[in-house]
Amino acid sequence: MTDDRWCCNGNAESCRLCTDPNPPYPWICPGHDDTPENRAALVAPPVVSLQNRRAHVHNAITEGLSKAGDWVPLSVRVAATRAALAEVDAWHAAGDQP
C-alpha cells in the first residue's frame, strides 16, 4: 500500500492539520487536501497554548529530576514549573530576547 499523504508521516499527533485534540485510535491522519490554505498552515509557526507551554516546562523539569535520580512529589514539581514560568515571563517582560 502506498501512502499518498503530503501533510505528514501518517500520525495524526504529528500532523499540524489534524486539529482534533483527541484523535480516534489508532491516531492515523486521514490525509488532507493539497490546497494553498493547507500549505500555508503547514509553514505558519505553531500556536503554543498556555497549557502546552506549561506542559513542556513541567516535562522538562520532571525529566531533569529523573535523570538526576531525584524523586520529588508532584506538588513540588508543579511549584517548580510555576516558578520557572514566572522567571521566563519576567525575562520577556523586561524586553530581553532569546
GROMACS .gro file of N, CA and C in nm:
model
  294
    1MET      N    1   0.084  -0.118   0.000
    1MET     CA    2   0.000   0.000   0.000
    1MET      C    3   0.089   0.124   0.000
    2THR      N    4   0.061   0.217  -0.087
    2THR     CA    5   0.138   0.340  -0.091
    2THR      C    6   0.067   0.447  -0.010
    3ASP      N    7   0.145   0.532   0.049
    3ASP     CA    8   0.090   0.638   0.132
    3ASP      C    9   0.102   0.769   0.054
    4ASP      N   10  -0.011   0.828   0.017
    4ASP     CA   11  -0.011   0.949  -0.064
    4ASP      C   12  -0.026   1.076   0.019
    5ARG      N   13  -0.005   1.069   0.148
    5ARG     CA   14  -0.020   1.188   0.232
    5ARG      C   15   0.093   1.284   0.203
    6TRP      N   16   0.063   1.409   0.184
    6TRP     CA   17   0.164   1.512   0.165
    6TRP      C   18   0.181   1.595   0.292
    7CYS      N   19   0.087   1.582   0.386
    7CYS     CA   20   0.082   1.670   0.502
    7CYS      C   21   0.164   1.620   0.620
    8CYS      N   22   0.191   1.490   0.627
    8CYS     CA   23   0.260   1.437   0.745
    8CYS      C   24   0.306   1.295   0.716
    9ASN      N   25   0.354   1.230   0.820
    9ASN     CA   26   0.401   1.092   0.805
    9ASN      C   27   0.291   0.989   0.832
   10GLY      N   28   0.168   1.037   0.850
   10GLY     CA   29   0.056   0.946   0.875
   10GLY      C   30   0.009   0.943   1.019
   11ASN      N   31   0.086   1.002   1.109
   11ASN     CA   32   0.049   1.005   1.250
   11ASN      C   33  -0.029   1.133   1.277
   12ALA      N   34  -0.153   1.122   1.322
   12ALA     CA   35  -0.237   1.240   1.346
   12ALA      C   36  -0.178   1.330   1.454
   13GLU      N   37  -0.105   1.274   1.548
   13GLU     CA   38  -0.048   1.355   1.655
   13GLU      C   39   0.064   1.446   1.604
   14SER      N   40   0.128   1.409   1.493
   14SER     CA   41   0.235   1.492   1.439
   14SER      C   42   0.190   1.575   1.319
   15CYS      N   43   0.066   1.561   1.277
   15CYS     CA   44   0.014   1.636   1.162
   15CYS      C   45  -0.042   1.769   1.211
   16ARG      N   46   0.010   1.879   1.159
   16ARG     CA   47  -0.036   2.011   1.204
   16ARG      C   48  -0.174   2.044   1.151
   17LEU      N   49  -0.225   1.967   1.056
   17LEU     CA   50  -0.358   1.991   1.002
   17LEU      C   51  -0.465   1.911   1.076
   18CYS      N   52  -0.426   1.812   1.152
   18CYS     CA   53  -0.521   1.736   1.235
   18CYS      C   54  -0.538   1.815   1.365
   19THR      N   55  -0.650   1.883   1.378
   19THR     CA   56  -0.668   1.972   1.492
   19THR      C   57  -0.747   1.912   1.607
   20ASP      N   58  -0.797   1.791   1.590
   20ASP     CA   59  -0.871   1.726   1.698
   20ASP      C   60  -0.775   1.693   1.812
   21PRO      N   61  -0.798   1.745   1.933
   21PRO     CA   62  -0.705   1.717   2.043
   21PRO      C   63  -0.708   1.572   2.088
   22ASN      N   64  -0.812   1.499   2.053
   22ASN     CA   65  -0.823   1.358   2.088
   22ASN      C   66  -0.858   1.277   1.963
   23PRO      N   67  -0.761   1.255   1.875
   23PRO     CA   68  -0.794   1.180   1.753
   23PRO      C   69  -0.833   1.037   1.786
   24PRO      N   70  -0.919   0.978   1.706
   24PRO     CA   71  -0.961   0.839   1.734
   24PRO      C   72  -0.844   0.742   1.716
   25TYR      N   73  -0.842   0.642   1.798
   25TYR     CA   74  -0.739   0.539   1.787
   25TYR      C   75  -0.753   0.471   1.652
   26PRO      N   76  -0.651   0.445   1.580
   26PRO     CA   77  -0.508   0.444   1.610
   26PRO      C   78  -0.434   0.571   1.573
   27TRP      N   79  -0.497   0.685   1.580
   27TRP     CA   80  -0.434   0.815   1.558
   27TRP      C   81  -0.372   0.828   1.420
   28ILE      N   82  -0.442   0.781   1.321
   28ILE     CA   83  -0.394   0.790   1.183
   28ILE      C   84  -0.452   0.914   1.118
   29CYS      N   85  -0.367   0.994   1.058
   29CYS     CA   86  -0.411   1.112   0.985
   29CYS      C   87  -0.490   1.066   0.863
   30PRO      N   88  -0.608   1.123   0.842
   30PRO     CA   89  -0.688   1.081   0.727
   30PRO      C   90  -0.636   1.136   0.595
   31GLY      N   91  -0.538   1.225   0.601
   31GLY     CA   92  -0.490   1.292   0.480
   31GLY      C   93  -0.572   1.418   0.459
   32HIS      N   94  -0.511   1.517   0.400
   32HIS     CA   95  -0.577   1.645   0.381
   32HIS      C   96  -0.559   1.689   0.237
   33ASP      N   97  -0.654   1.768   0.189
   33ASP     CA   98  -0.646   1.818   0.052
   33ASP      C   99  -0.525   1.909   0.038
   34ASP      N  100  -0.460   1.901  -0.076
   34ASP     CA  101  -0.344   1.983  -0.105
   34ASP      C  102  -0.392   2.117  -0.159
   35THR      N  103  -0.428   2.209  -0.067
   35THR     CA  104  -0.479   2.340  -0.106
   35THR      C  105  -0.380   2.447  -0.060
   36PRO      N  106  -0.386   2.567  -0.119
   36PRO     CA  107  -0.297   2.675  -0.073
   36PRO      C  108  -0.315   2.706   0.076
   37GLU      N  109  -0.439   2.698   0.126
   37GLU     CA  110  -0.463   2.726   0.268
   37GLU      C  111  -0.395   2.622   0.357
   38ASN      N  112  -0.404   2.495   0.319
   38ASN     CA  113  -0.340   2.390   0.397
   38ASN      C  114  -0.188   2.401   0.389
   39ARG      N  115  -0.135   2.434   0.271
   39ARG     CA  116   0.009   2.453   0.258
   39ARG      C  117   0.056   2.567   0.348
   40ALA      N  118  -0.022   2.677   0.352
   40ALA     CA  119   0.014   2.791   0.436
   40ALA      C  120   0.009   2.754   0.583
   41ALA      N  121  -0.086   2.671   0.622
   41ALA     CA  122  -0.097   2.629   0.762
   41ALA      C  123   0.024   2.546   0.805
   42LEU      N  124   0.082   2.472   0.712
   42LEU     CA  125   0.198   2.390   0.747
   42LEU      C  126   0.324   2.473   0.766
   43VAL      N  127   0.336   2.586   0.699
   43VAL     CA  128   0.457   2.667   0.714
   43VAL      C  129   0.441   2.776   0.819
   44ALA      N  130   0.320   2.800   0.864
   44ALA     CA  131   0.297   2.901   0.968
   44ALA      C  132   0.356   2.851   1.100
   45PRO      N  133   0.406   2.943   1.182
   45PRO     CA  134   0.458   2.898   1.312
   45PRO      C  135   0.346   2.837   1.396
   46PRO      N  136   0.376   2.733   1.472
   46PRO     CA  137   0.273   2.670   1.554
   46PRO      C  138   0.224   2.762   1.664
   47VAL      N  139   0.097   2.751   1.695
   47VAL     CA  140   0.039   2.828   1.804
   47VAL      C  141   0.061   2.749   1.934
   48VAL      N  142   0.124   2.814   2.030
   48VAL     CA  143   0.153   2.748   2.157
   48VAL      C  144   0.055   2.800   2.261
   49SER      N  145  -0.027   2.710   2.311
   49SER     CA  146  -0.123   2.750   2.413
   49SER      C  147  -0.053   2.755   2.548
   50LEU      N  148  -0.116   2.823   2.643
   50LEU     CA  149  -0.058   2.830   2.777
   50LEU      C  150  -0.048   2.692   2.839
   51GLN      N  151  -0.149   2.607   2.814
   51GLN     CA  152  -0.146   2.471   2.868
   51GLN      C  153  -0.029   2.393   2.808
   52ASN      N  154  -0.007   2.409   2.676
   52ASN     CA  155   0.101   2.340   2.609
   52ASN      C  156   0.236   2.389   2.662
   53ARG      N  157   0.249   2.518   2.681
   53ARG     CA  158   0.373   2.577   2.733
   53ARG      C  159   0.403   2.525   2.873
   54ARG      N  160   0.300   2.521   2.957
   54ARG     CA  161   0.316   2.471   3.093
   54ARG      C  162   0.357   2.324   3.090
   55ALA      N  163   0.297   2.246   3.001
   55ALA     CA  164   0.329   2.103   2.993
   55ALA      C  165   0.475   2.081   2.951
   56HIS      N  166   0.524   2.161   2.856
   56HIS     CA  167   0.663   2.147   2.812
   56HIS      C  168   0.759   2.177   2.927
   57VAL      N  169   0.733   2.282   3.001
   57VAL     CA  170   0.820   2.317   3.113
   57VAL      C  171   0.813   2.209   3.222
   58HIS      N  172   0.691   2.164   3.253
   58HIS     CA  173   0.674   2.061   3.356
   58HIS      C  174   0.747   1.932   3.316
   59ASN      N  175   0.734   1.893   3.190
   59ASN     CA  176   0.800   1.770   3.143
   59ASN      C  177   0.952   1.784   3.149
   60ALA      N  178   1.004   1.902   3.115
   60ALA     CA  179   1.149   1.923   3.120
   60ALA      C  180   1.199   1.913   3.264
   61ILE      N  181   1.126   1.972   3.357
   61ILE     CA  182   1.166   1.966   3.498
   61ILE      C  183   1.160   1.822   3.549
   62THR      N  184   1.053   1.752   3.517
   62THR     CA  185   1.039   1.612   3.561
   62THR      C  186   1.150   1.525   3.503
   63GLU      N  187   1.180   1.544   3.374
   63GLU     CA  188   1.285   1.465   3.309
   63GLU      C  189   1.422   1.495   3.371
   64GLY      N  190   1.448   1.622   3.398
   64GLY     CA  191   1.575   1.660   3.459
   64GLY      C  192   1.592   1.597   3.596
   65LEU      N  193   1.487   1.600   3.676
   65LEU     CA  194   1.495   1.539   3.809
   65LEU      C  195   1.512   1.387   3.799
   66SER      N  196   1.444   1.325   3.704
   66SER     CA  197   1.455   1.180   3.687
   66SER      C  198   1.597   1.140   3.648
   67LYS      N  199   1.656   1.216   3.555
   67LYS     CA  200   1.792   1.185   3.512
   67LYS      C  201   1.891   1.201   3.625
   68ALA      N  202   1.862   1.294   3.715
   68ALA     CA  203   1.950   1.316   3.830
   68ALA      C  204   1.927   1.211   3.939
   69GLY      N  205   1.825   1.128   3.920
   69GLY     CA  206   1.795   1.026   4.018
   69GLY      C  207   1.712   1.076   4.135
   70ASP      N  208   1.656   1.195   4.120
   70ASP     CA  209   1.576   1.253   4.228
   70ASP      C  210   1.428   1.230   4.204
   71TRP      N  211   1.357   1.197   4.308
   71TRP     CA  212   1.211   1.188   4.302
   71TRP      C  213   1.157   1.290   4.398
   72VAL      N  214   1.066   1.372   4.347
   72VAL     CA  215   1.001   1.471   4.433
   72VAL      C  216   0.852   1.461   4.410
   73PRO      N  217   0.772   1.498   4.509
   73PRO     CA  218   0.627   1.492   4.494
   73PRO      C  219   0.578   1.583   4.382
   74LEU      N  220   0.463   1.548   4.329
   74LEU     CA  221   0.403   1.625   4.221
   74LEU      C  222   0.385   1.772   4.260
   75SER      N  223   0.346   1.796   4.384
   75SER     CA  224   0.323   1.935   4.428
   75SER      C  225   0.451   2.018   4.416
   76VAL      N  226   0.565   1.958   4.442
   76VAL     CA  227   0.692   2.029   4.431
   76VAL      C  228   0.727   2.053   4.285
   77ARG      N  229   0.701   1.953   4.199
   77ARG     CA  230   0.728   1.970   4.055
   77ARG      C  231   0.638   2.078   3.996
   78VAL      N  232   0.513   2.085   4.040
   78VAL     CA  233   0.421   2.189   3.992
   78VAL      C  234   0.469   2.326   4.039
   79ALA      N  235   0.514   2.336   4.162
   79ALA     CA  236   0.566   2.463   4.213
   79ALA      C  237   0.690   2.505   4.136
   80ALA      N  238   0.777   2.411   4.103
   80ALA     CA  239   0.897   2.443   4.025
   80ALA      C  240   0.859   2.488   3.884
   81THR      N  241   0.756   2.428   3.826
   81THR     CA  242   0.708   2.469   3.695
   81THR      C  243   0.656   2.612   3.699
   82ARG      N  244   0.576   2.643   3.799
   82ARG     CA  245   0.522   2.779   3.812
   82ARG      C  246   0.635   2.880   3.831
   83ALA      N  247   0.734   2.846   3.911
   83ALA     CA  248   0.845   2.937   3.935
   83ALA      C  249   0.926   2.960   3.807
   84ALA      N  250   0.949   2.853   3.732
   84ALA     CA  251   1.024   2.866   3.607
   84ALA      C  252   0.948   2.952   3.507
   85LEU      N  253   0.818   2.931   3.494
   85LEU     CA  254   0.738   3.012   3.402
   85LEU      C  255   0.734   3.158   3.446
   86ALA      N  256   0.729   3.184   3.576
   86ALA     CA  257   0.730   3.323   3.625
   86ALA      C  258   0.861   3.391   3.590
   87GLU      N  259   0.972   3.319   3.600
   87GLU     CA  260   1.103   3.377   3.565
   87GLU      C  261   1.110   3.407   3.416
   88VAL      N  262   1.062   3.316   3.333
   88VAL     CA  263   1.063   3.337   3.188
   88VAL      C  264   0.974   3.456   3.151
   89ASP      N  265   0.857   3.464   3.212
   89ASP     CA  266   0.766   3.576   3.184
   89ASP      C  267   0.829   3.709   3.225
   90ALA      N  268   0.897   3.711   3.340
   90ALA     CA  269   0.963   3.835   3.385
   90ALA      C  270   1.077   3.872   3.290
   91TRP      N  271   1.146   3.773   3.241
   91TRP     CA  272   1.257   3.796   3.148
   91TRP      C  273   1.204   3.857   3.019
   92HIS      N  274   1.094   3.802   2.967
   92HIS     CA  275   1.034   3.855   2.844
   92HIS      C  276   0.975   3.993   2.869
   93ALA      N  277   0.913   4.015   2.984
   93ALA     CA  278   0.853   4.145   3.015
   93ALA      C  279   0.959   4.254   3.022
   94ALA      N  280   1.080   4.218   3.058
   94ALA     CA  281   1.189   4.316   3.064
   94ALA      C  282   1.240   4.353   2.926
   95GLY      N  283   1.190   4.284   2.824
   95GLY     CA  284   1.228   4.314   2.687
   95GLY      C  285   1.345   4.233   2.636
   96ASP      N  286   1.390   4.138   2.712
   96ASP     CA  287   1.500   4.054   2.668
   96ASP      C  288   1.452   3.957   2.562
   97GLN      N  289   1.539   3.928   2.468
   97GLN     CA  290   1.507   3.834   2.360
   97GLN      C  291   1.595   3.711   2.373
   98PRO      N  292   1.543   3.596   2.332
   98PRO     CA  293   1.626   3.475   2.340
   98PRO      C  294   1.742   3.480   2.244
   0.00000   0.00000   0.00000
